[in-house]
XYZ file of C-alpha atoms in Angstrom:
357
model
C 0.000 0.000 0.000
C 1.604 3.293 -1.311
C 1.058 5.913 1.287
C 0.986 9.639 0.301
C -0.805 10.513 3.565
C -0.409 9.954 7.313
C -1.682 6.717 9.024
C -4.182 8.614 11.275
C -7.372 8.213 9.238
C -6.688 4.326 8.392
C -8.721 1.809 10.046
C -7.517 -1.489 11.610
C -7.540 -3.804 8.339
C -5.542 -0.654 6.411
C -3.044 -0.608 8.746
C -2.275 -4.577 9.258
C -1.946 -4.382 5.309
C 0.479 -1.760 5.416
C 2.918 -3.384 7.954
C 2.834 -6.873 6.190
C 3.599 -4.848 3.281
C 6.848 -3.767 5.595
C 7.727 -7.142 6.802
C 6.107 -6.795 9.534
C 3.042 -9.514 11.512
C -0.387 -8.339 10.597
C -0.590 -8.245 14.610
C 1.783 -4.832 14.224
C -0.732 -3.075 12.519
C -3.173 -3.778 15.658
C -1.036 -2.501 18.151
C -0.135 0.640 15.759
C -4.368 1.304 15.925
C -4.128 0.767 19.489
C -1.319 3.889 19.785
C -3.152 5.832 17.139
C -6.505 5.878 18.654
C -6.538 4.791 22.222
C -3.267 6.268 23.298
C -3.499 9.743 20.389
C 0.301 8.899 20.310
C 2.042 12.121 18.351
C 5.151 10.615 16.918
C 6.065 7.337 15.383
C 9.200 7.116 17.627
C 6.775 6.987 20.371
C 5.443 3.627 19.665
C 7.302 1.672 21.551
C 5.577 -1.904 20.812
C 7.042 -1.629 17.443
C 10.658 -3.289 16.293
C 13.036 -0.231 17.350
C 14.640 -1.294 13.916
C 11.424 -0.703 11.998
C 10.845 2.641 13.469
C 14.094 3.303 12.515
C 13.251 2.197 9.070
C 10.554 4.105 8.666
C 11.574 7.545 10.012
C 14.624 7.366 7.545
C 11.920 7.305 4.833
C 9.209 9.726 5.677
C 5.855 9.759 3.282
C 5.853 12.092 0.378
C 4.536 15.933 0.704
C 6.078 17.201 3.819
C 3.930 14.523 5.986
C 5.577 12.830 9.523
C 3.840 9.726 10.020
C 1.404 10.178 12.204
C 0.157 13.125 11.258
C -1.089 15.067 14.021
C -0.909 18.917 14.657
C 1.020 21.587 16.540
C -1.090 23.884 18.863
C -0.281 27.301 18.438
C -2.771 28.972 20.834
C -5.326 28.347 23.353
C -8.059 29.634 25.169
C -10.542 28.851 27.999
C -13.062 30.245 29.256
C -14.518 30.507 32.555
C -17.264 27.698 31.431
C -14.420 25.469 30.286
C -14.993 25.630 26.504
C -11.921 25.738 25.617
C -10.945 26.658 21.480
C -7.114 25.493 19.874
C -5.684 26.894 17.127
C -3.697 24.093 15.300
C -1.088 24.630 12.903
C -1.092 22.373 10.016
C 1.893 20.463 7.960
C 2.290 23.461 5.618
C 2.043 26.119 7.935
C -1.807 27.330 7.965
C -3.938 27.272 11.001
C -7.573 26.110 11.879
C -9.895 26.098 14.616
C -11.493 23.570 17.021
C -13.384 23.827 19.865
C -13.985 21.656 22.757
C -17.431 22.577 24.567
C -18.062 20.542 28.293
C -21.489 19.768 29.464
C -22.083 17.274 32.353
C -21.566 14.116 31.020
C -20.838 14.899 27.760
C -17.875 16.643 25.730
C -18.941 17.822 22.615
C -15.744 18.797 19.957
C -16.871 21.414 16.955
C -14.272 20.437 14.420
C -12.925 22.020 10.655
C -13.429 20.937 7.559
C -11.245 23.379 5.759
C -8.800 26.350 6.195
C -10.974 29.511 5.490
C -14.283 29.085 4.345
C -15.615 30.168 0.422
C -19.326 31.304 1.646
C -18.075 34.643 2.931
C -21.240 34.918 5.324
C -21.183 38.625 6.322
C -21.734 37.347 10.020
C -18.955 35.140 9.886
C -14.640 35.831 11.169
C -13.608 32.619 9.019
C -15.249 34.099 5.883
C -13.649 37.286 6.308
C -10.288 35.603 5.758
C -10.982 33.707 2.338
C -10.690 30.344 1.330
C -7.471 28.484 1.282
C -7.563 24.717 1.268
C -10.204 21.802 2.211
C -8.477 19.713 5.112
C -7.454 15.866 4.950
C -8.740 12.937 6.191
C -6.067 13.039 9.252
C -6.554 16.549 9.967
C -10.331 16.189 10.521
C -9.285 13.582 13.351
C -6.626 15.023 14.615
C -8.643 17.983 16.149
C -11.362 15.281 18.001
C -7.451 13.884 19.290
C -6.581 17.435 20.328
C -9.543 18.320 22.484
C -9.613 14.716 24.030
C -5.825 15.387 24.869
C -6.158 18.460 26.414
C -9.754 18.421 28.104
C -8.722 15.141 29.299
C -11.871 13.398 28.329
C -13.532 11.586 26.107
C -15.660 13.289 23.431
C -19.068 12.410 23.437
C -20.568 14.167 20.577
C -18.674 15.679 16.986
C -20.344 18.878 15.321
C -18.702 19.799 11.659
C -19.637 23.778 12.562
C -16.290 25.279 12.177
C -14.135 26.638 9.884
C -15.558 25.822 5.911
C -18.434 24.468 4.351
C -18.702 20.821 4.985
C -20.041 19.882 2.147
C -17.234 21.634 -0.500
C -15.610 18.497 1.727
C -17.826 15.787 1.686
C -15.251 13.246 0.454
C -13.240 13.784 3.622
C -16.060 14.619 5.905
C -17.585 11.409 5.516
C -14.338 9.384 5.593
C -13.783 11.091 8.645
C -17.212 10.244 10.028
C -16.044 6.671 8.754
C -12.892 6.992 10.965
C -14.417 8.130 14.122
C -17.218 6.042 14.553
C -14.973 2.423 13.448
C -11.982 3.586 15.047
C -12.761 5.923 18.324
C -16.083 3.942 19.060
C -18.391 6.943 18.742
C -21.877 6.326 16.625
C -22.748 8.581 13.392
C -26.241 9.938 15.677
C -23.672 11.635 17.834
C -22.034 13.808 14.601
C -23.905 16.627 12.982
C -22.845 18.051 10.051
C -23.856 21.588 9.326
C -24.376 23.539 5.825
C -25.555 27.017 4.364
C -26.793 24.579 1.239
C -24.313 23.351 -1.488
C -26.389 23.233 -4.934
C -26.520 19.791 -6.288
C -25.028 18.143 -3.577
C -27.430 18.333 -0.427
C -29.574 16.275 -2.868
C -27.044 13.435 -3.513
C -25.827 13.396 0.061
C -28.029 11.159 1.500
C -27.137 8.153 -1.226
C -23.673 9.526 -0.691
C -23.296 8.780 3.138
C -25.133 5.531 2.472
C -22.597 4.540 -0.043
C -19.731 5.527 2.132
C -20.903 4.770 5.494
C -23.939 2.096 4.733
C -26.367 3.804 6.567
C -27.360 8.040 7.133
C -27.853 8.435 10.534
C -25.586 11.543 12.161
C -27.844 15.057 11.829
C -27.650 17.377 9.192
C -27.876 20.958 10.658
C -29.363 23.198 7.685
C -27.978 26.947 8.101
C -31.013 29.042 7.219
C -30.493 32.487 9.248
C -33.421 34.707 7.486
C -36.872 33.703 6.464
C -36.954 34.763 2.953
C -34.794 35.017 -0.256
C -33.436 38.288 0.138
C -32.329 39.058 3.531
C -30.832 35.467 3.328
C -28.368 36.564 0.314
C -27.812 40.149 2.577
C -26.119 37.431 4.959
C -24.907 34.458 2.797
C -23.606 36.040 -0.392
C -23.466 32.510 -1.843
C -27.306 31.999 -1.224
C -28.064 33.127 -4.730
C -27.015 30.448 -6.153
C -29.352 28.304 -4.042
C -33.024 29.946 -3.837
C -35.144 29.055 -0.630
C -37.637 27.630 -2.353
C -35.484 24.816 -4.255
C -33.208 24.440 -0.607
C -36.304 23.615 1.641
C -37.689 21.328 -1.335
C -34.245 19.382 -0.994
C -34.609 19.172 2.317
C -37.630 17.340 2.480
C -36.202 15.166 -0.143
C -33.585 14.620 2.189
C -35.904 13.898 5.746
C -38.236 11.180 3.149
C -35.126 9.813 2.083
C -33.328 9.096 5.469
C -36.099 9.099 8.023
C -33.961 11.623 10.277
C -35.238 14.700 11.564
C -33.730 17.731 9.882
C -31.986 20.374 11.941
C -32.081 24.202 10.931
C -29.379 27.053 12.772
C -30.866 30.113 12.873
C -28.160 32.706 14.058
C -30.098 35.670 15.737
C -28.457 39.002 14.541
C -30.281 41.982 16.843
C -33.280 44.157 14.730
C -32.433 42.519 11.614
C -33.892 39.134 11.828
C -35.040 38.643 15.155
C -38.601 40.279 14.673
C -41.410 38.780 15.069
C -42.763 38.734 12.063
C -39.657 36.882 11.020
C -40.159 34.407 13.662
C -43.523 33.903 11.701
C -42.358 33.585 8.189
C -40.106 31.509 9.536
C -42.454 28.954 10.979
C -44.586 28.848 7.911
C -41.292 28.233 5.999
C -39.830 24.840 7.678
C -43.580 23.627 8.752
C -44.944 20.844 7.067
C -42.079 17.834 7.474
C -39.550 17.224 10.414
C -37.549 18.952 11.873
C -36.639 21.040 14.646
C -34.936 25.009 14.471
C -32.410 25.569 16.807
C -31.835 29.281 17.427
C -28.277 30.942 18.251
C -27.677 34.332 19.752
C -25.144 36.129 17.589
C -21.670 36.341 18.980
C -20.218 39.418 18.428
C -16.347 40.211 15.827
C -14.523 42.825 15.829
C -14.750 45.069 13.173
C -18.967 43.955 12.531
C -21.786 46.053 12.608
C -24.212 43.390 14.006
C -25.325 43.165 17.301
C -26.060 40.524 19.601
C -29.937 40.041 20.036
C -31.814 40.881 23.625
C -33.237 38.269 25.948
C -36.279 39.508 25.829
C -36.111 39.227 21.588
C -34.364 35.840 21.873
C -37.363 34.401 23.798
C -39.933 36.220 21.728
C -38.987 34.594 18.714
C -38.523 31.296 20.651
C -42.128 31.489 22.054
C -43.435 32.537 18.555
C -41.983 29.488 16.582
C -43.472 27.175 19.406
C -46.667 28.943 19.071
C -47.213 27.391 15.565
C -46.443 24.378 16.331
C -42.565 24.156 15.594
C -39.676 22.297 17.391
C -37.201 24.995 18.715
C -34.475 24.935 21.327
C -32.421 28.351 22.096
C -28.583 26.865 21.664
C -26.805 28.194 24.893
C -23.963 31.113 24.622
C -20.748 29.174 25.239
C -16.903 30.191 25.526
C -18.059 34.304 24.770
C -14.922 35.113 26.460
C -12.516 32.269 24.865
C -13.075 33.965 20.838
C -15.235 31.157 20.135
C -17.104 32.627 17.905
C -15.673 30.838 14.551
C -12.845 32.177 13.251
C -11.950 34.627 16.052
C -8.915 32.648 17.387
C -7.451 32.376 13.900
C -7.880 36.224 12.683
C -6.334 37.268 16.502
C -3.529 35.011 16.446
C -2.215 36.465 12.446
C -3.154 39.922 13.471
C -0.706 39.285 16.797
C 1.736 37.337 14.721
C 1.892 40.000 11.348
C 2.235 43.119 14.080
């Protein structure tokens, strides 16, 4: 097996190919899994069950493109705060930087991961779109950050949200392997993972037959970013909405909830007195009525250098109690990490202004 690419990312049969392929007992490529996943070991030197002489080996002959072996990141930054979400800026291979977040509840550790450096969708609201698009991320790179959080919050993650940096599904082939990855080889199960889009034209309609391909079965959440209740205001805030009218999105996603049987999720980011009204809130629940699904609103947290505000309590609950007055599935997602920049893309845009100063 020719390797262009770390081993983190390759499952248990991958791996016990690749050592015999070395010389080495199928039972090596076990105990490298083992190291990989269980222990989140960081360098290949590190592995001690292996032949010293086939470390050796193996080090003197590194994989092409700049790789190490294993494949994980450097942290560059960090911050907590004082509710323990804590965010990490990694630096990858060739020297650009992305964002994860680690979020605690009781009993449960939830890790909001990447799925590319930058993010093409340029929503007005967003600190990652202000910085442009620069690369989707790997396979290893998308595990490396559920690694990350587990290493440093000292816990097990529980639950795997693709709402970071990029659009998830300008990534699908790597989302999904990664989905693959952490369900076969870190034990979690796909209802635990949500993956979250603005809408990707012809793809949210292939998706479903996509993940079923890939993963034999669709059943992690798919989190549909709406943020405004009708065509316009929506391409105010999503530039990229244009190319993916309302009308045609929300008759996908039906497609998509007859298709899978899963209940659709759609974010609705709260920006104060532009689309927290309640008329809105109305429109709104006449929009995503009719099939299921549940809306799960966010209060808007502030960036520098934006001119929206954060909505008021009082406007928050209003639009809450408005949407469950016609009938409609809401929650209000609660504010986390407001003083660790973990609003997306606030880590990343502090650290380069810091760094370019």
């Amino acid at each position: 097996m020719a390797l262009n690419a770390p081993l983190l990312g390759l499952g248990r049969p991958a791996l016990e190919q690749w050592v015999q392929q070395r010389g080495q007992a199928a039972f090596r490529g076990r105990q490298l899994h083992d190291w990989l996943y269980s222990k989140g070991v960081r360098d290949l030197d590190q592995v001690s069950v292996l032949p010293k002489q086939f470390r050796q080996q193996l080090l003197a002959e590194p994989p092409a493109d700049a790789f190490d072996w294993i494949g994980r990141s450097r942290e560059l930054q960090r911050s907590v705060a004082l509710d323990g979400t804590t965010k990490l800026l990694l630096a990858t291979h060739d020297g650009l930087s992305i964002e994860t977040v680690g979020i605690p509840n009781p009993n449960r550790l939830t890790v909001c991961v990447s799925s590319q450096v930058g993010c093409a969708m340029a929503c007005r609201f967003c600190a990652t779109g202000k910085g442009g698009f620069q690369r989707s991320l790997a396979l290893h790179e998308i595990v490396d950050q559920v690694l990350s959080v587990r290493e440093v919050m000292q816990q097990r993650p529980s639950h795997v949200v693709f709402m970071g940096m990029g659009e998830p599904l300008l990534n699908i082939d790597a989302v999904l392997a990664s989905i693959d990855c952490l369900c076969s080889d870190l034990g979690m199960a796909q209802r635990q993972i949500t993956i979250s889009t603005v809408g990707v034209p012809k793809t949210l309609p292939k998706l479903a037959a996509l993940a079923q391909e890939r993963l034999g079965r669709t059943q992690f959440t798919l989190a549909v970013s709406l943020h405004a209740p009708d065509q316009q205001l929506r391409e105010q805030l999503i530039p990229t909405a244009h190319a993916y009218p309302l009308e045609i999105l929300l008759e996908d996603c039906k497609q998509y909830v007859l298709t899978t049987g899963r209940r659709l999720s759609f974010e609705y980011i709260l920006l104060g007195g532009l689309n927290d009204h309640p008329a809105q809130a109305l429109a709104l629940a006449d929009l995503v009525s009719g099939f299921q699904s549940h809306v799960n609103l966010i209060a808007y947290n502030p960036i520098e250098e934006e001119e929206f505000q954060r909505p008021s309590p009082a406007a928050v609950e209003a639009f809450r109690s408005n949407l469950e007055g016609r009938g409609i599935a809401v929650s209000v997602r609660a504010s986390r990490g407001l003083d660790a920049d973990a609003a997306c893309g606030q880590l990343r845009r502090r650290f380069a202004t810091s760094t370019s100063a």
